[in-house]
Amino acid sequence: MSRTRSKRPADTQATETAESTLKSKYALTPSPGPAPHLFILPKDAGAQSRIVTLPHPRNGQPSRYLVCPETGIYEFTSISAPKPAPRSWLIETEAISQDGNSANNDEANTHAEMISASELYVATPFDPLFLVLPALAEAKVAKGSEEKRRMFLSSDDHLDKLLEEKSHLADLLLWATTRNLIESRIEAVCDTVDAGDEKMFRINEKKLLTTLREKAKRMGEGSLPPSLEEKFVKSTLDAPILLQKRDAKPLLSHEAVETSLESTVSTLVTDAGNSQSTLASTTPSSPTISQPSTATTSMTGESLAEDVAMTAIQASPEIINLQRLRVAFDFICCRYVPPAIAERLKTQLRQVEVSSVDFAPLDDYLARLAELRAEAVVASSAVDYSRKRFLDEEQEELRAEKKRKLEEEKKRKANESRGVRDLKKVNTSGMMKLSHFFKAK
């Protein structure tokens, strides 16, 4: 009976030892429910601050805001890492005593938590004017007329249009400071009339345009945020780069320099024989003596040409500031203003008599820039065509050369005899060459 090789029994003791060494010192328990989020709140936010749900002024969708009765309203700006790069937060908190100071720095008083969501929400100041702007911009048809007109309404009537089932606006209006803040922002863009003890409001688009224009100016002072500055200002105003041939002045040859020197010296000697004063007066003013030093730097008579890269036109600081103002205004309108009134505001901004800002220099620059870019596209297409034609000629020459070599090889093989072809098929590896037998011993 043949013997078979048996397998070695598994080392259970070594496996148990390895598992014991791989155990972590601290065990992380999975957190139930959705992952928590990380917020950065202002320092001066009071204890009564609340995160509430309010309709977004642009699209009416429910959005989160931070409301503090002492400092105002804040919106949350999300800062997140790219999706392909997973990120998380490790947060350590200390126990806080009743007097507001941190407790003793002991391991028992600290708590560490892992947050898998990488988003960071930063609370930034928000103008409550944008919250009530959809209600102020709403127009109704008056009785006996088909034209839409805006009527003078009280602040309660305007705010009632914004009350929704999922909104906390009604609860915020119970705070007197928050209500006064909202009414003050309403008055900044509205015409007002007094009806007894109550004040009535109707939106004035000219005041609204002035308010948004001032916001855009403050936003564009110095520079816009890097993403907006690079995409909507620099790339929009950059002119195409042109290459121009600049011909240098032809340089004098070595023989021409020697002839010029001899003629100059002979003239000076002749003048010196007449009078010494004439020599003294003509020598400093003669420009021909200083020229040979520059001409002798090169002993060639050919002219030199060099490519000079230069932009076709350059935007002035005034044009850059106008572009920043327009980009900032468009950003505010696209972000916070309802679409119906945003288009009218953009149209009014282009009118000098309404907005008091003249965009004519910027429009002229952009028109000229469009023409230059069109000319550059045409020129580049012509260069690409000539380059392609040159490459086609080279490829045609290579193909002709390759074809000629193939024909020569075919002709050479046709002239070979059958014996020569058979000898080429013989395996000569390991065989000595014929010259080996004629070597001297």
mmCIF file of N, CA and C in Angstrom, residues 84-191:
data_model
loop_
_atom_site.group_PDB
_atom_site.id
_atom_site.type_symbol
_atom_site.label_atom_id
_atom_site.label_comp_id
_atom_site.label_asym_id
_atom_site.label_seq_id
_atom_site.Cartn_x
_atom_site.Cartn_y
_atom_site.Cartn_z
ATOM 1 N N PRO A 84 -14.269 61.990 -4.515
ATOM 2 C CA PRO A 84 -13.331 60.846 -4.606
ATOM 3 C C PRO A 84 -12.369 60.740 -3.442
ATOM 4 N N ALA A 85 -12.163 61.805 -2.675
ATOM 5 C CA ALA A 85 -11.229 61.774 -1.546
ATOM 6 C C ALA A 85 -12.043 61.703 -0.244
ATOM 7 N N PRO A 86 -12.168 60.542 0.362
ATOM 8 C CA PRO A 86 -12.964 60.435 1.597
ATOM 9 C C PRO A 86 -12.301 61.180 2.748
ATOM 10 N N ARG A 87 -13.103 61.877 3.519
ATOM 11 C CA ARG A 87 -12.625 62.636 4.671
ATOM 12 C C ARG A 87 -13.557 62.390 5.849
ATOM 13 N N SER A 88 -13.047 62.629 7.036
ATOM 14 C CA SER A 88 -13.837 62.512 8.262
ATOM 15 C C SER A 88 -13.246 63.449 9.298
ATOM 16 N N TRP A 89 -14.000 63.637 10.384
ATOM 17 C CA TRP A 89 -13.580 64.533 11.455
ATOM 18 C C TRP A 89 -13.427 63.739 12.754
ATOM 19 N N LEU A 90 -12.344 64.012 13.454
ATOM 20 C CA LEU A 90 -12.137 63.461 14.789
ATOM 21 C C LEU A 90 -12.181 64.628 15.768
ATOM 22 N N ILE A 91 -13.196 64.667 16.602
ATOM 23 C CA ILE A 91 -13.455 65.802 17.489
ATOM 24 C C ILE A 91 -13.331 65.348 18.940
ATOM 25 N N GLU A 92 -12.583 66.128 19.689
ATOM 26 C CA GLU A 92 -12.418 65.869 21.116
ATOM 27 C C GLU A 92 -13.034 67.023 21.894
ATOM 28 N N THR A 93 -13.895 66.711 22.798
ATOM 29 C CA THR A 93 -14.579 67.715 23.611
ATOM 30 C C THR A 93 -14.232 67.510 25.073
ATOM 31 N N GLU A 94 -14.247 68.619 25.815
ATOM 32 C CA GLU A 94 -13.959 68.590 27.247
ATOM 33 C C GLU A 94 -15.232 68.898 28.014
ATOM 34 N N ALA A 95 -15.306 68.321 29.185
ATOM 35 C CA ALA A 95 -16.461 68.578 30.033
ATOM 36 C C ALA A 95 -16.435 70.025 30.524
ATOM 37 N N ILE A 96 -17.564 70.697 30.487
ATOM 38 C CA ILE A 96 -17.695 72.091 30.898
ATOM 39 C C ILE A 96 -18.404 72.143 32.241
ATOM 40 N N SER A 97 -17.818 72.869 33.159
ATOM 41 C CA SER A 97 -18.420 73.010 34.486
ATOM 42 C C SER A 97 -19.576 73.999 34.436
ATOM 43 N N GLN A 98 -20.261 74.171 35.509
ATOM 44 C CA GLN A 98 -21.423 75.044 35.564
ATOM 45 C C GLN A 98 -21.053 76.515 35.410
ATOM 46 N N ASP A 99 -19.851 76.904 35.829
ATOM 47 C CA ASP A 99 -19.434 78.301 35.691
ATOM 48 C C ASP A 99 -18.915 78.640 34.290
ATOM 49 N N GLY A 100 -18.957 77.668 33.355
ATOM 50 C CA GLY A 100 -18.546 77.934 31.986
ATOM 51 C C GLY A 100 -17.106 77.612 31.692
ATOM 52 N N ASN A 101 -16.325 77.239 32.712
ATOM 53 C CA ASN A 101 -14.918 76.897 32.505
ATOM 54 C C ASN A 101 -14.778 75.396 32.296
ATOM 55 N N SER A 102 -13.692 75.019 31.601
ATOM 56 C CA SER A 102 -13.457 73.603 31.351
ATOM 57 C C SER A 102 -13.030 72.930 32.642
ATOM 58 N N ALA A 103 -13.441 71.682 32.783
ATOM 59 C CA ALA A 103 -13.102 70.922 33.980
ATOM 60 C C ALA A 103 -11.646 70.481 33.920
ATOM 61 N N ASN A 104 -11.249 69.717 34.916
ATOM 62 C CA ASN A 104 -9.872 69.235 34.949
ATOM 63 C C ASN A 104 -9.556 68.413 33.704
ATOM 64 N N ASN A 105 -8.367 68.605 33.185
ATOM 65 C CA ASN A 105 -7.975 67.938 31.942
ATOM 66 C C ASN A 105 -7.591 66.489 32.234
ATOM 67 N N ASP A 106 -8.589 65.679 32.492
ATOM 68 C CA ASP A 106 -8.383 64.259 32.744
ATOM 69 C C ASP A 106 -8.997 63.470 31.599
ATOM 70 N N GLU A 107 -8.504 62.244 31.426
ATOM 71 C CA GLU A 107 -9.053 61.400 30.375
ATOM 72 C C GLU A 107 -10.518 61.082 30.629
ATOM 73 N N ALA A 108 -10.919 61.049 31.896
ATOM 74 C CA ALA A 108 -12.311 60.738 32.213
ATOM 75 C C ALA A 108 -13.245 61.871 31.807
ATOM 76 N N ASN A 109 -12.735 63.112 31.743
ATOM 77 C CA ASN A 109 -13.577 64.262 31.422
ATOM 78 C C ASN A 109 -13.585 64.609 29.936
ATOM 79 N N THR A 110 -12.798 63.911 29.120
ATOM 80 C CA THR A 110 -12.749 64.186 27.688
ATOM 81 C C THR A 110 -13.550 63.139 26.934
ATOM 82 N N HIS A 111 -14.076 63.577 25.802
ATOM 83 C CA HIS A 111 -14.876 62.686 24.973
ATOM 84 C C HIS A 111 -14.457 62.885 23.527
ATOM 85 N N ALA A 112 -14.145 61.800 22.842
ATOM 86 C CA ALA A 112 -13.749 61.841 21.439
ATOM 87 C C ALA A 112 -14.850 61.225 20.591
ATOM 88 N N GLU A 113 -15.067 61.834 19.434
ATOM 89 C CA GLU A 113 -16.134 61.372 18.552
ATOM 90 C C GLU A 113 -15.650 61.447 17.109
ATOM 91 N N MET A 114 -15.987 60.436 16.334
ATOM 92 C CA MET A 114 -15.654 60.384 14.915
ATOM 93 C C MET A 114 -16.898 60.727 14.101
ATOM 94 N N ILE A 115 -16.758 61.744 13.208
ATOM 95 C CA ILE A 115 -17.858 62.159 12.339
ATOM 96 C C ILE A 115 -17.486 61.775 10.918
ATOM 97 N N SER A 116 -18.273 60.903 10.333
ATOM 98 C CA SER A 116 -17.956 60.412 8.986
ATOM 99 C C SER A 116 -18.272 61.442 7.907
ATOM 100 N N ALA A 117 -19.228 62.333 8.154
ATOM 101 C CA ALA A 117 -19.560 63.358 7.157
ATOM 102 C C ALA A 117 -18.461 64.417 7.134
ATOM 103 N N SER A 118 -17.905 64.666 5.959
ATOM 104 C CA SER A 118 -16.774 65.602 5.852
ATOM 105 C C SER A 118 -17.210 67.042 5.629
ATOM 106 N N GLU A 119 -18.494 67.310 5.482
ATOM 107 C CA GLU A 119 -18.948 68.677 5.238
ATOM 108 C C GLU A 119 -18.747 69.547 6.480
ATOM 109 N N LEU A 120 -18.379 70.795 6.229
ATOM 110 C CA LEU A 120 -18.218 71.779 7.286
ATOM 111 C C LEU A 120 -19.162 72.939 6.995
ATOM 112 N N TYR A 121 -20.039 73.252 7.927
ATOM 113 C CA TYR A 121 -21.045 74.291 7.730
ATOM 114 C C TYR A 121 -20.654 75.526 8.544
ATOM 115 N N VAL A 122 -20.448 76.624 7.834
ATOM 116 C CA VAL A 122 -20.006 77.874 8.453
ATOM 117 C C VAL A 122 -21.169 78.863 8.406
ATOM 118 N N ALA A 123 -21.491 79.453 9.542
ATOM 119 C CA ALA A 123 -22.568 80.436 9.626
ATOM 120 C C ALA A 123 -22.030 81.813 9.234
ATOM 121 N N THR A 124 -22.578 82.393 8.172
ATOM 122 C CA THR A 124 -22.172 83.709 7.686
ATOM 123 C C THR A 124 -23.350 84.667 7.757
ATOM 124 N N PRO A 125 -23.111 85.970 7.978
ATOM 125 C CA PRO A 125 -24.223 86.927 8.111
ATOM 126 C C PRO A 125 -25.110 86.949 6.873
ATOM 127 N N PHE A 126 -26.400 87.119 7.111
ATOM 128 C CA PHE A 126 -27.401 87.080 6.048
ATOM 129 C C PHE A 126 -28.340 88.272 6.224
ATOM 130 N N ASP A 127 -28.613 88.942 5.098
ATOM 131 C CA ASP A 127 -29.501 90.105 5.126
ATOM 132 C C ASP A 127 -30.942 89.608 5.107
ATOM 133 N N PRO A 128 -31.753 89.892 6.147
ATOM 134 C CA PRO A 128 -33.149 89.431 6.158
ATOM 135 C C PRO A 128 -33.998 90.062 5.061
ATOM 136 N N LEU A 129 -33.472 91.083 4.375
ATOM 137 C CA LEU A 129 -34.219 91.657 3.260
ATOM 138 C C LEU A 129 -34.540 90.609 2.211
ATOM 139 N N PHE A 130 -33.602 89.689 1.966
ATOM 140 C CA PHE A 130 -33.836 88.677 0.936
ATOM 141 C C PHE A 130 -34.948 87.707 1.331
ATOM 142 N N LEU A 131 -35.188 87.510 2.625
ATOM 143 C CA LEU A 131 -36.254 86.604 3.052
ATOM 144 C C LEU A 131 -37.632 87.146 2.681
ATOM 145 N N VAL A 132 -37.822 88.461 2.783
ATOM 146 C CA VAL A 132 -39.138 89.058 2.524
ATOM 147 C C VAL A 132 -39.243 89.593 1.098
ATOM 148 N N LEU A 133 -38.181 89.517 0.324
ATOM 149 C CA LEU A 133 -38.207 90.060 -1.029
ATOM 150 C C LEU A 133 -39.225 89.364 -1.931
ATOM 151 N N PRO A 134 -39.425 88.028 -1.865
ATOM 152 C CA PRO A 134 -40.471 87.423 -2.704
ATOM 153 C C PRO A 134 -41.858 87.978 -2.427
ATOM 154 N N ALA A 135 -42.163 88.282 -1.172
ATOM 155 C CA ALA A 135 -43.483 88.845 -0.849
ATOM 156 C C ALA A 135 -43.588 90.290 -1.309
ATOM 157 N N LEU A 136 -42.506 91.067 -1.192
ATOM 158 C CA LEU A 136 -42.544 92.467 -1.615
ATOM 159 C C LEU A 136 -42.654 92.588 -3.131
ATOM 160 N N ALA A 137 -42.045 91.667 -3.861
ATOM 161 C CA ALA A 137 -42.045 91.756 -5.325
ATOM 162 C C ALA A 137 -43.319 91.223 -5.956
ATOM 163 N N GLU A 138 -44.161 90.592 -5.174
ATOM 164 C CA GLU A 138 -45.399 90.042 -5.729
ATOM 165 C C GLU A 138 -46.354 91.164 -6.116
ATOM 166 N N ALA A 139 -46.938 91.068 -7.309
ATOM 167 C CA ALA A 139 -47.869 92.082 -7.809
ATOM 168 C C ALA A 139 -49.237 91.444 -8.050
ATOM 169 N N LYS A 140 -50.291 92.222 -7.806
ATOM 170 C CA LYS A 140 -51.660 91.754 -7.992
ATOM 171 C C LYS A 140 -52.378 92.658 -8.976
ATOM 172 N N VAL A 141 -53.457 92.122 -9.550
ATOM 173 C CA VAL A 141 -54.260 92.881 -10.496
ATOM 174 C C VAL A 141 -55.282 93.696 -9.718
ATOM 175 N N ALA A 142 -55.271 95.011 -9.956
ATOM 176 C CA ALA A 142 -56.225 95.888 -9.263
ATOM 177 C C ALA A 142 -57.608 95.737 -9.882
ATOM 178 N N LYS A 143 -58.626 96.099 -9.117
ATOM 179 C CA LYS A 143 -60.006 95.999 -9.598
ATOM 180 C C LYS A 143 -60.244 96.991 -10.735
ATOM 181 N N GLY A 144 -60.917 96.505 -11.781
ATOM 182 C CA GLY A 144 -61.224 97.358 -12.921
ATOM 183 C C GLY A 144 -60.056 97.617 -13.843
ATOM 184 N N SER A 145 -58.956 96.888 -13.699
ATOM 185 C CA SER A 145 -57.789 97.085 -14.545
ATOM 186 C C SER A 145 -57.100 95.748 -14.747
ATOM 187 N N GLU A 146 -56.557 95.552 -15.953
ATOM 188 C CA GLU A 146 -55.827 94.326 -16.260
ATOM 189 C C GLU A 146 -54.338 94.454 -15.967
ATOM 190 N N GLU A 147 -53.872 95.626 -15.590
ATOM 191 C CA GLU A 147 -52.454 95.843 -15.314
ATOM 192 C C GLU A 147 -52.139 95.464 -13.874
ATOM 193 N N LYS A 148 -51.015 94.758 -13.719
ATOM 194 C CA LYS A 148 -50.584 94.363 -12.384
ATOM 195 C C LYS A 148 -49.928 95.538 -11.688
ATOM 196 N N ARG A 149 -50.371 95.802 -10.481
ATOM 197 C CA ARG A 149 -49.810 96.889 -9.693
ATOM 198 C C ARG A 149 -49.526 96.398 -8.287
ATOM 199 N N ARG A 150 -48.583 97.036 -7.664
ATOM 200 C CA ARG A 150 -48.268 96.722 -6.279
ATOM 201 C C ARG A 150 -48.964 97.726 -5.377
ATOM 202 N N MET A 151 -49.570 97.200 -4.352
ATOM 203 C CA MET A 151 -50.335 98.047 -3.446
ATOM 204 C C MET A 151 -49.540 98.278 -2.163
ATOM 205 N N PHE A 152 -49.882 99.363 -1.448
ATOM 206 C CA PHE A 152 -49.313 99.611 -0.126
ATOM 207 C C PHE A 152 -49.948 98.644 0.864
ATOM 208 N N LEU A 153 -49.105 97.862 1.527
ATOM 209 C CA LEU A 153 -49.574 96.887 2.500
ATOM 210 C C LEU A 153 -48.760 97.023 3.773
ATOM 211 N N SER A 154 -49.336 96.574 4.848
ATOM 212 C CA SER A 154 -48.626 96.594 6.124
ATOM 213 C C SER A 154 -47.591 95.478 6.152
ATOM 214 N N SER A 155 -46.728 95.542 7.139
ATOM 215 C CA SER A 155 -45.693 94.515 7.254
ATOM 216 C C SER A 155 -46.290 93.148 7.539
ATOM 217 N N ASP A 156 -47.393 93.123 8.316
ATOM 218 C CA ASP A 156 -48.042 91.835 8.595
ATOM 219 C C ASP A 156 -48.598 91.217 7.316
ATOM 220 N N ASP A 157 -49.175 92.058 6.444
ATOM 221 C CA ASP A 157 -49.717 91.525 5.194
ATOM 222 C C ASP A 157 -48.612 90.961 4.306
ATOM 223 N N HIS A 158 -47.478 91.636 4.269
ATOM 224 C CA HIS A 158 -46.364 91.105 3.477
ATOM 225 C C HIS A 158 -45.823 89.815 4.070
ATOM 226 N N LEU A 159 -45.688 89.761 5.380
ATOM 227 C CA LEU A 159 -45.111 88.571 6.014
ATOM 228 C C LEU A 159 -46.049 87.388 5.981
ATOM 229 N N ASP A 160 -47.371 87.654 5.943
ATOM 230 C CA ASP A 160 -48.322 86.542 5.885
ATOM 231 C C ASP A 160 -48.188 85.747 4.591
ATOM 232 N N LYS A 161 -47.675 86.376 3.537
ATOM 233 C CA LYS A 161 -47.488 85.657 2.281
ATOM 234 C C LYS A 161 -46.380 84.618 2.371
ATOM 235 N N LEU A 162 -45.497 84.768 3.337
ATOM 236 C CA LEU A 162 -44.352 83.867 3.470
ATOM 237 C C LEU A 162 -44.607 82.728 4.443
ATOM 238 N N LEU A 163 -45.721 82.779 5.177
ATOM 239 C CA LEU A 163 -45.978 81.748 6.170
ATOM 240 C C LEU A 163 -46.326 80.436 5.482
ATOM 241 N N GLU A 164 -45.578 79.399 5.804
ATOM 242 C CA GLU A 164 -45.809 78.068 5.271
ATOM 243 C C GLU A 164 -45.866 77.073 6.410
ATOM 244 N N GLU A 165 -46.261 75.865 6.049
ATOM 245 C CA GLU A 165 -46.431 74.839 7.072
ATOM 246 C C GLU A 165 -45.101 74.431 7.696
ATOM 247 N N LYS A 166 -44.044 74.339 6.854
ATOM 248 C CA LYS A 166 -42.733 73.893 7.352
ATOM 249 C C LYS A 166 -41.823 75.047 7.731
ATOM 250 N N SER A 167 -42.321 76.250 7.803
ATOM 251 C CA SER A 167 -41.493 77.413 8.103
ATOM 252 C C SER A 167 -41.643 77.810 9.571
ATOM 253 N N HIS A 168 -40.538 78.304 10.148
ATOM 254 C CA HIS A 168 -40.550 78.797 11.522
ATOM 255 C C HIS A 168 -40.622 80.322 11.590
ATOM 256 N N LEU A 169 -41.043 80.962 10.502
ATOM 257 C CA LEU A 169 -41.067 82.421 10.480
ATOM 258 C C LEU A 169 -42.031 82.987 11.510
ATOM 259 N N ALA A 170 -43.165 82.341 11.699
ATOM 260 C CA ALA A 170 -44.141 82.844 12.675
ATOM 261 C C ALA A 170 -43.557 82.843 14.079
ATOM 262 N N ASP A 171 -42.758 81.844 14.409
ATOM 263 C CA ASP A 171 -42.127 81.808 15.734
ATOM 264 C C ASP A 171 -41.054 82.881 15.873
ATOM 265 N N LEU A 172 -40.346 83.184 14.794
ATOM 266 C CA LEU A 172 -39.306 84.213 14.865
ATOM 267 C C LEU A 172 -39.902 85.603 15.056
ATOM 268 N N LEU A 173 -41.085 85.838 14.493
ATOM 269 C CA LEU A 173 -41.700 87.160 14.608
ATOM 270 C C LEU A 173 -42.157 87.452 16.032
ATOM 271 N N LEU A 174 -42.175 86.449 16.889
ATOM 272 C CA LEU A 174 -42.523 86.687 18.287
ATOM 273 C C LEU A 174 -41.400 87.397 19.039
ATOM 274 N N TRP A 175 -40.167 87.319 18.495
ATOM 275 C CA TRP A 175 -39.052 88.056 19.083
ATOM 276 C C TRP A 175 -39.111 89.501 18.578
ATOM 277 N N ALA A 176 -39.191 90.447 19.473
ATOM 278 C CA ALA A 176 -39.352 91.849 19.077
ATOM 279 C C ALA A 176 -38.132 92.360 18.312
ATOM 280 N N THR A 177 -36.933 91.960 18.738
ATOM 281 C CA THR A 177 -35.729 92.448 18.059
ATOM 282 C C THR A 177 -35.635 91.909 16.623
ATOM 283 N N THR A 178 -36.004 90.643 16.429
ATOM 284 C CA THR A 178 -35.968 90.071 15.081
ATOM 285 C C THR A 178 -37.025 90.717 14.202
ATOM 286 N N ARG A 179 -38.194 90.982 14.734
ATOM 287 C CA ARG A 179 -39.253 91.626 13.946
ATOM 288 C C ARG A 179 -38.850 93.050 13.560
ATOM 289 N N ASN A 180 -38.275 93.783 14.489
ATOM 290 C CA ASN A 180 -37.837 95.154 14.171
ATOM 291 C C ASN A 180 -36.729 95.149 13.110
ATOM 292 N N LEU A 181 -35.839 94.147 13.169
ATOM 293 C CA LEU A 181 -34.783 94.045 12.175
ATOM 294 C C LEU A 181 -35.360 93.813 10.784
ATOM 295 N N ILE A 182 -36.332 92.917 10.677
ATOM 296 C CA ILE A 182 -36.945 92.628 9.377
ATOM 297 C C ILE A 182 -37.689 93.848 8.845
ATOM 298 N N GLU A 183 -38.445 94.558 9.723
ATOM 299 C CA GLU A 183 -39.192 95.734 9.271
ATOM 300 C C GLU A 183 -38.258 96.868 8.853
ATOM 301 N N SER A 184 -37.111 97.002 9.508
ATOM 302 C CA SER A 184 -36.161 98.040 9.106
ATOM 303 C C SER A 184 -35.571 97.753 7.729
ATOM 304 N N ARG A 185 -35.336 96.491 7.417
ATOM 305 C CA ARG A 185 -34.829 96.142 6.096
ATOM 306 C C ARG A 185 -35.913 96.301 5.029
ATOM 307 N N ILE A 186 -37.163 96.065 5.393
ATOM 308 C CA ILE A 186 -38.260 96.312 4.448
ATOM 309 C C ILE A 186 -38.346 97.797 4.117
ATOM 310 N N GLU A 187 -38.216 98.644 5.123
ATOM 311 C CA GLU A 187 -38.324 100.094 4.914
ATOM 312 C C GLU A 187 -37.179 100.632 4.061
ATOM 313 N N ALA A 188 -36.037 99.941 4.040
ATOM 314 C CA ALA A 188 -34.881 100.421 3.273
ATOM 315 C C ALA A 188 -35.115 100.362 1.771
ATOM 316 N N VAL A 189 -36.029 99.505 1.302
ATOM 317 C CA VAL A 189 -36.240 99.353 -0.142
ATOM 318 C C VAL A 189 -37.682 99.653 -0.542
ATOM 319 N N CYS A 190 -38.451 100.264 0.333
ATOM 320 C CA CYS A 190 -39.864 100.499 0.060
ATOM 321 C C CYS A 190 -40.225 101.975 0.243
ATOM 322 N N ASP A 191 -41.278 102.368 -0.431
ATOM 323 C CA ASP A 191 -41.940 103.639 -0.166
ATOM 324 C C ASP A 191 -42.941 103.419 0.958
#
